[in-house]
Each structure stands twice: as C-alpha cells, then as structure tokens.
PDB file of C-alpha atoms in Angstrom:
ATOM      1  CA  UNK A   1       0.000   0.000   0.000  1.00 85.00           C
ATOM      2  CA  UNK A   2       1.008   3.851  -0.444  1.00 89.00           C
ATOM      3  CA  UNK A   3       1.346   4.482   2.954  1.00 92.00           C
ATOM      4  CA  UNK A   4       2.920   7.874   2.973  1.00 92.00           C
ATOM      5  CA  UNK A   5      -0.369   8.839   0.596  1.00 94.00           C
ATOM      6  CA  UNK A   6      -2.339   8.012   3.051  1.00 95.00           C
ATOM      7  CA  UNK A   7      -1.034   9.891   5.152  1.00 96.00           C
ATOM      8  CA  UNK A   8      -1.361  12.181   3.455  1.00 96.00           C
ATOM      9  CA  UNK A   9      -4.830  12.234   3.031  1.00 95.00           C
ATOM     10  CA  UNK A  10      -5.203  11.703   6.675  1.00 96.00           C
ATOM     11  CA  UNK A  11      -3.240  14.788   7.690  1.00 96.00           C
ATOM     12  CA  UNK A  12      -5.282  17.047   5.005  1.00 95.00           C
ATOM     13  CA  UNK A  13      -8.344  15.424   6.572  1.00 95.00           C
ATOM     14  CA  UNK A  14      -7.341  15.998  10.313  1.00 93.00           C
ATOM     15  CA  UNK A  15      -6.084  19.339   9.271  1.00 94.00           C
ATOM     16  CA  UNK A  16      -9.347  20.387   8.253  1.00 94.00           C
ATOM     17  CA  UNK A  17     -11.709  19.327  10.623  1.00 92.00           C
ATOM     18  CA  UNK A  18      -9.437  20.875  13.460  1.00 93.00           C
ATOM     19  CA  UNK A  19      -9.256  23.726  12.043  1.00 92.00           C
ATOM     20  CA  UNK A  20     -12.884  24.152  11.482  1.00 89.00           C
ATOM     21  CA  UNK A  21     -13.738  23.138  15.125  1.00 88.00           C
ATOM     22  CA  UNK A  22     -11.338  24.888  16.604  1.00 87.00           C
ATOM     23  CA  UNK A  23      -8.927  22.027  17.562  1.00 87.00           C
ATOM     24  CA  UNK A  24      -5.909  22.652  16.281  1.00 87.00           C
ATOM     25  CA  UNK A  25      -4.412  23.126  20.080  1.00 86.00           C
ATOM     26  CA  UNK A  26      -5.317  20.327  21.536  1.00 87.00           C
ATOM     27  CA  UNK A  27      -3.990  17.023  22.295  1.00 91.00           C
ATOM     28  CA  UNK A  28      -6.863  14.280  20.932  1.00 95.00           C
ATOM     29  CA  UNK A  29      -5.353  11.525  21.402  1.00 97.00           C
ATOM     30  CA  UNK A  30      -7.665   9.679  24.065  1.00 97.00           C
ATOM     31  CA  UNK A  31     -10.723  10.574  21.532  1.00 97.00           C
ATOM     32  CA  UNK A  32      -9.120   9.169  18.433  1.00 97.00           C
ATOM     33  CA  UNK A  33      -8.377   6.049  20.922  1.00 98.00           C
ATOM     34  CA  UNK A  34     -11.521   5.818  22.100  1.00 98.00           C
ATOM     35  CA  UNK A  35     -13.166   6.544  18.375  1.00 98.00           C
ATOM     36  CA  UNK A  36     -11.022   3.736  17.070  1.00 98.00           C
ATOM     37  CA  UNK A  37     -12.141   1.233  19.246  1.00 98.00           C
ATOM     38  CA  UNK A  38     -16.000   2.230  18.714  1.00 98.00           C
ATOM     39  CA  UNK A  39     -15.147   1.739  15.233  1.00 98.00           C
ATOM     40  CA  UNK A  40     -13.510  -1.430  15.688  1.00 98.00           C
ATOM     41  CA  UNK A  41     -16.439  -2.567  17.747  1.00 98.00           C
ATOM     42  CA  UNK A  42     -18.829  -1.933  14.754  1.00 98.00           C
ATOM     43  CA  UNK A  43     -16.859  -3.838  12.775  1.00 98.00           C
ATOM     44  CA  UNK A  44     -16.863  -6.760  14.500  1.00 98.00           C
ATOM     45  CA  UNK A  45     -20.862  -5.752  14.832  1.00 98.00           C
ATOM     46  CA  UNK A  46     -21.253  -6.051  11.258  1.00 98.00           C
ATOM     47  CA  UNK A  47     -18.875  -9.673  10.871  1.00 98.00           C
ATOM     48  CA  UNK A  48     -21.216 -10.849  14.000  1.00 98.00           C
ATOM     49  CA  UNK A  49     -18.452 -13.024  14.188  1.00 97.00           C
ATOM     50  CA  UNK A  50     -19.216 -13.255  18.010  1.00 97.00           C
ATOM     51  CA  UNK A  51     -22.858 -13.966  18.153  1.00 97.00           C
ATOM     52  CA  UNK A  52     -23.146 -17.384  18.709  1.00 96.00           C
ATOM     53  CA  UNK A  53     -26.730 -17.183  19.453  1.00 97.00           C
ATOM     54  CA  UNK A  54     -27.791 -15.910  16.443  1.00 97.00           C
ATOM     55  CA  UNK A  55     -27.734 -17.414  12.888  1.00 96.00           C
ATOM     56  CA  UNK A  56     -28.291 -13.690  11.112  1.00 96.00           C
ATOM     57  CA  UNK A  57     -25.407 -13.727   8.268  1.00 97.00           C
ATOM     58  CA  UNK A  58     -22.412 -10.603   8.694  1.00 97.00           C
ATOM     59  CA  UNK A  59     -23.349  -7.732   6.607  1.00 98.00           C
ATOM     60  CA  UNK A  60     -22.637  -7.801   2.749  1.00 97.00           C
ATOM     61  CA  UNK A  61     -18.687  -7.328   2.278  1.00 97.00           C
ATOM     62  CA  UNK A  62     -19.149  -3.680   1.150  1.00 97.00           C
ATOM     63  CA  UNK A  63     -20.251  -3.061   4.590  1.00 97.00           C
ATOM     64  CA  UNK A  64     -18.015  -4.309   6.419  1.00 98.00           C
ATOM     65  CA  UNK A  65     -15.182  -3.146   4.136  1.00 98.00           C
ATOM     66  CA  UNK A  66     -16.629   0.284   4.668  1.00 97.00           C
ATOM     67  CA  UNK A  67     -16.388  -0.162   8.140  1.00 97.00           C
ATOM     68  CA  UNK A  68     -12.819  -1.227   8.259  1.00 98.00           C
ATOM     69  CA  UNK A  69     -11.661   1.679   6.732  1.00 97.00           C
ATOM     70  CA  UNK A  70     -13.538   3.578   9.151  1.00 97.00           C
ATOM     71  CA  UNK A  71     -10.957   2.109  11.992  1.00 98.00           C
ATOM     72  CA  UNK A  72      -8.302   2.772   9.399  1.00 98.00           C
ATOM     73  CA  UNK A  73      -8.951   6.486   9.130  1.00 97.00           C
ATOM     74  CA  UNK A  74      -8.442   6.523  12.844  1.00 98.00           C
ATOM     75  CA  UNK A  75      -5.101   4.212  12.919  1.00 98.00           C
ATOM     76  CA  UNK A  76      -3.433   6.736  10.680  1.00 98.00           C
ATOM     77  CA  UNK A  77      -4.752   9.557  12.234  1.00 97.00           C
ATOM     78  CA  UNK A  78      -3.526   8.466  16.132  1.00 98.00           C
ATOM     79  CA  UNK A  79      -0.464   7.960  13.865  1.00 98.00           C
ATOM     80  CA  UNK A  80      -0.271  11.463  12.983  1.00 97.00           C
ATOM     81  CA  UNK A  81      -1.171  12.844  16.594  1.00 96.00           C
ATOM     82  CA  UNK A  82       1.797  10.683  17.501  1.00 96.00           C
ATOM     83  CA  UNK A  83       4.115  11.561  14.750  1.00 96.00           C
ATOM     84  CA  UNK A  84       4.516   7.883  13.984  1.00 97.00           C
ATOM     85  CA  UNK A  85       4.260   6.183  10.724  1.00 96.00           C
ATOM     86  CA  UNK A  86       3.843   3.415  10.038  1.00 94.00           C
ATOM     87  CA  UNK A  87       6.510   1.124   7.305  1.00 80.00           C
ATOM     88  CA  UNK A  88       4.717  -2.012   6.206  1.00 75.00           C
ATOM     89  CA  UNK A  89       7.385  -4.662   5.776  1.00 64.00           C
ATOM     90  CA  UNK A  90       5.925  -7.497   4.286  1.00 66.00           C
ATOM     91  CA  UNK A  91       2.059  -8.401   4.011  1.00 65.00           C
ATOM     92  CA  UNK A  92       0.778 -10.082   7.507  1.00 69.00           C
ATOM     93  CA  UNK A  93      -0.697 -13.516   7.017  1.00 77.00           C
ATOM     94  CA  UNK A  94      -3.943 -14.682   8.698  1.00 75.00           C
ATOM     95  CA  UNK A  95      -3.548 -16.866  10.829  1.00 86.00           C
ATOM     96  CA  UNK A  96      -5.938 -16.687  13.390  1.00 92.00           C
ATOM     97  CA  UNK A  97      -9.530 -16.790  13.385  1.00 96.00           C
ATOM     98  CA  UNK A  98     -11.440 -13.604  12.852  1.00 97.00           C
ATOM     99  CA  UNK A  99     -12.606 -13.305  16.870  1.00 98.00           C
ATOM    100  CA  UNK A 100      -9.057 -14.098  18.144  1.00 97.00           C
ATOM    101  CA  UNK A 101      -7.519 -11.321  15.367  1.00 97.00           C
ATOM    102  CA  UNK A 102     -10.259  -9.031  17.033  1.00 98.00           C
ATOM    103  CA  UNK A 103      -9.114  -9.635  20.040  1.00 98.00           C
ATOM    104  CA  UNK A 104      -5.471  -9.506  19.173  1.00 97.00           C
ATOM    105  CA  UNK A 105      -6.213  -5.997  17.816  1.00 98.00           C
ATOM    106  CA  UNK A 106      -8.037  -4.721  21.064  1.00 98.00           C
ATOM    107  CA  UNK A 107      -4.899  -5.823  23.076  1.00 98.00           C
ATOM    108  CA  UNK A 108      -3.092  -4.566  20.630  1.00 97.00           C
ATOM    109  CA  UNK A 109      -4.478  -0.999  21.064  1.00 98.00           C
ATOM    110  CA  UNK A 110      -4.727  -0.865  24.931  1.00 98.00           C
ATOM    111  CA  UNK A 111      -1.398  -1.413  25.012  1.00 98.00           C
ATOM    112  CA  UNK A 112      -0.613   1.157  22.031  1.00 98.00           C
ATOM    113  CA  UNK A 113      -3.177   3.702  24.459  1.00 97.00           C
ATOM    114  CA  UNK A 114      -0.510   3.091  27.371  1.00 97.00           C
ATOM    115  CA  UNK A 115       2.531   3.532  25.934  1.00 98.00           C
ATOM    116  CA  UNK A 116       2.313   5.305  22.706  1.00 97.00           C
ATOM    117  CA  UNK A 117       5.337   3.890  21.510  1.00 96.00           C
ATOM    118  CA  UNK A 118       6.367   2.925  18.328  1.00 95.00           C
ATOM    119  CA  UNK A 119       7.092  -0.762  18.514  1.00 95.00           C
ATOM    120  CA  UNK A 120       3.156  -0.876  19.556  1.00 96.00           C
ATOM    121  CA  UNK A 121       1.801   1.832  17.110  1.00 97.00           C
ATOM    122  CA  UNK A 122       3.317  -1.035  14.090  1.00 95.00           C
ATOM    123  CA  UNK A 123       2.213  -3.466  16.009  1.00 95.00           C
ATOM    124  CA  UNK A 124      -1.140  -2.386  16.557  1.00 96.00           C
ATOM    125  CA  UNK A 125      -1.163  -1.215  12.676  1.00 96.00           C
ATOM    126  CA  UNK A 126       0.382  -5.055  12.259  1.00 95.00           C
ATOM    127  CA  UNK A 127      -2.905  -6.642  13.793  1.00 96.00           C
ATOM    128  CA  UNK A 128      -4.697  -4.637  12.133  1.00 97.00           C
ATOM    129  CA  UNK A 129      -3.750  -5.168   8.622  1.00 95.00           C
ATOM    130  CA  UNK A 130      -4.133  -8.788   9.638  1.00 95.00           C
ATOM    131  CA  UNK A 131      -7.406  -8.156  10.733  1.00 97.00           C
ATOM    132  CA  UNK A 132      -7.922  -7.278   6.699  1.00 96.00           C
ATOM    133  CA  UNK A 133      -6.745 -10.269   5.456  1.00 95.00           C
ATOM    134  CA  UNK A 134      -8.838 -12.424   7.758  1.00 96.00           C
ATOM    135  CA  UNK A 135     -12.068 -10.772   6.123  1.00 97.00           C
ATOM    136  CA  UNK A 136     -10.554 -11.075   3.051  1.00 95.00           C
ATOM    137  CA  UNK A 137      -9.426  -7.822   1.755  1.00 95.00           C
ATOM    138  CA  UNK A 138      -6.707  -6.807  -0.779  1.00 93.00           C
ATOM    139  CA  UNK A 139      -4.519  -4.356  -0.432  1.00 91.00           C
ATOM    140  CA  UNK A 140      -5.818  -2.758  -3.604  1.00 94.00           C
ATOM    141  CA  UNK A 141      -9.624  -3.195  -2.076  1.00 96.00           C
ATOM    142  CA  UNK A 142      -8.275  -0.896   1.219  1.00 96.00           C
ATOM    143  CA  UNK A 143      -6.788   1.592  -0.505  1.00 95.00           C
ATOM    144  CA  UNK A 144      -9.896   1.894  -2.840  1.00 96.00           C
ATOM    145  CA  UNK A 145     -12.579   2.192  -0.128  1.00 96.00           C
ATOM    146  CA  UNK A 146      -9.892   4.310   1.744  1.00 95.00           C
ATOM    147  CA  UNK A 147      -9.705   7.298  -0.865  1.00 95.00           C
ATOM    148  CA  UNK A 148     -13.848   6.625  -1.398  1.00 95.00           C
ATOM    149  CA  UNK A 149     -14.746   6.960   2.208  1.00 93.00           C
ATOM    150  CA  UNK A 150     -12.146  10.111   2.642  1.00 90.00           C
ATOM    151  CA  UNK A 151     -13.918  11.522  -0.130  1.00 91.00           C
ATOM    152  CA  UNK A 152     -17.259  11.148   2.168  1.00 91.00           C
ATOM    153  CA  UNK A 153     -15.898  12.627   4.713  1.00 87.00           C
ATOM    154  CA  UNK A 154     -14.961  15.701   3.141  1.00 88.00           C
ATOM    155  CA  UNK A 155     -18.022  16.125   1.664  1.00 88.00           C
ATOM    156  CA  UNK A 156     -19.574  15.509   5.116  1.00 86.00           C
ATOM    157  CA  UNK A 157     -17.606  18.692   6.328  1.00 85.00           C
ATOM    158  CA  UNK A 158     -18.582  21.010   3.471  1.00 84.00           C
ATOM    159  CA  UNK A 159     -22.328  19.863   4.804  1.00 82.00           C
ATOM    160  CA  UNK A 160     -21.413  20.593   8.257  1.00 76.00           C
ATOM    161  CA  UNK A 161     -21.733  17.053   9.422  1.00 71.00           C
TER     162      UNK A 161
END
C-alpha cells in the first residue's frame, strides 16, 4: 500500500476538521483512541463473528469493508497525533480466526493507548492489517474504499456534518 499517501490524506483530513472546530491546540489523542475502538467494535458488529446465538449472516462485504476503513482512518490519524508512521514490511498472514484477530487488535491498542510507543503503534497497525486479510481484503480493495470513504468525509464537512 502507499502508505505515505495516506497519510497524506489523513493529515489534510485531520487538518481540516481541526481547524474548522477549533482544535488545532489540543492534544486528541484519548478521543481518536476511544473513536477507534468504537469503530472497531462496529466492525466486528457487522462480521457478527461473536454472536453465537444468532444465525443472522455478517453484513454484505461492502459493509463491512466500509467499516474497516472507518478504523483505518483513525489508525493513521492516532499515527499522525503521535508523529509515527507506520513502514509495512511485508504483508501479515492470517492466521488466526477472525474473533481471536479481534481480540489480538483490542490488546493490541490498549497497550498502544498506554505507551504510545512505536514498537506498539506497528504493532497495533500489524494486527490490524491482519485483521484485513482475515475478512478477506486486498490491499488494492483498502486503498480503494480508503480514498472513497475520505472523499465522504470531506463532503460531510462542506455539509457541516
């Protein structure tokens, strides 16, 4: 993946929407923590990869591609509020099943939310991208749905979202 373009787009994003609210001052890293993991929760609400009790199928792929991304814009952006970035080094391989790569990726951030170091930042960007190829997506899919849903959320600004 382009990486430092998405970065990019991140940091035009963030850029934007804290200077329109007034937030260019102060430090949001908790809220970008704490919108991640909502995020990441409604992803895993959409796989219903945890429901047991219920035999209602995951949402259509779109969906939950969608909301993927979602947890993506946030990953890059706690990247940016950290001045971390993250270097893919080769593609991570599924090899879990999709509740225990959730899971991984929750510890994953706590820890991240402690310390914000940069051995967790990649690794919590590591678990993530693994999370991906557990549902199934391509790199190329990402980085489609990425630029599509940034798009959105521009236009969500100019209508004062």
């Amino acid at each position: 993946m382009n990486w430092p373009l998405l970065y990019d787009m991140q940091r035009a994003l963030d850029e934007r929407i804290e200077t329109e609210h007034g937030l260019m001052h102060q430090d949001l890293f908790q809220r970008k923590m704490l919108a991640f993991l909502v995020e990441l929760g409604e992803l895993a609400n959409e796989t219903r990869c945890f429901k047991f009790w219920s035999v209602k199928p995951p949402a259509p792929a779109e969906r939950v591609l969608e909301e993927y991304v979602d947890g993506l814009h946030f990953l890059l952006s706690l990247g940016l509020e950290c001045g971390l970035f993250y270097q893919e080094n080769e593609a991570p391989l599924a090899e879990r099943s999709l509740v225990e790569q959730f899971l991984a990726v929750f510890h994953a951030a706590d820890r991240f939310g402690m310390t914000k170091e940069r051995t967790d930042y990649d690794k919590l960007f590591t678990e993530y991208l693994r999370l991906g190829a557990v549902l199934g997506f391509s790199a190329d899919a990402i980085t489609i749905a990425y630029r599509r849903k940034n798009e959105v959320n521009h236009k969500r600004q100019n209508e004062r979202y």
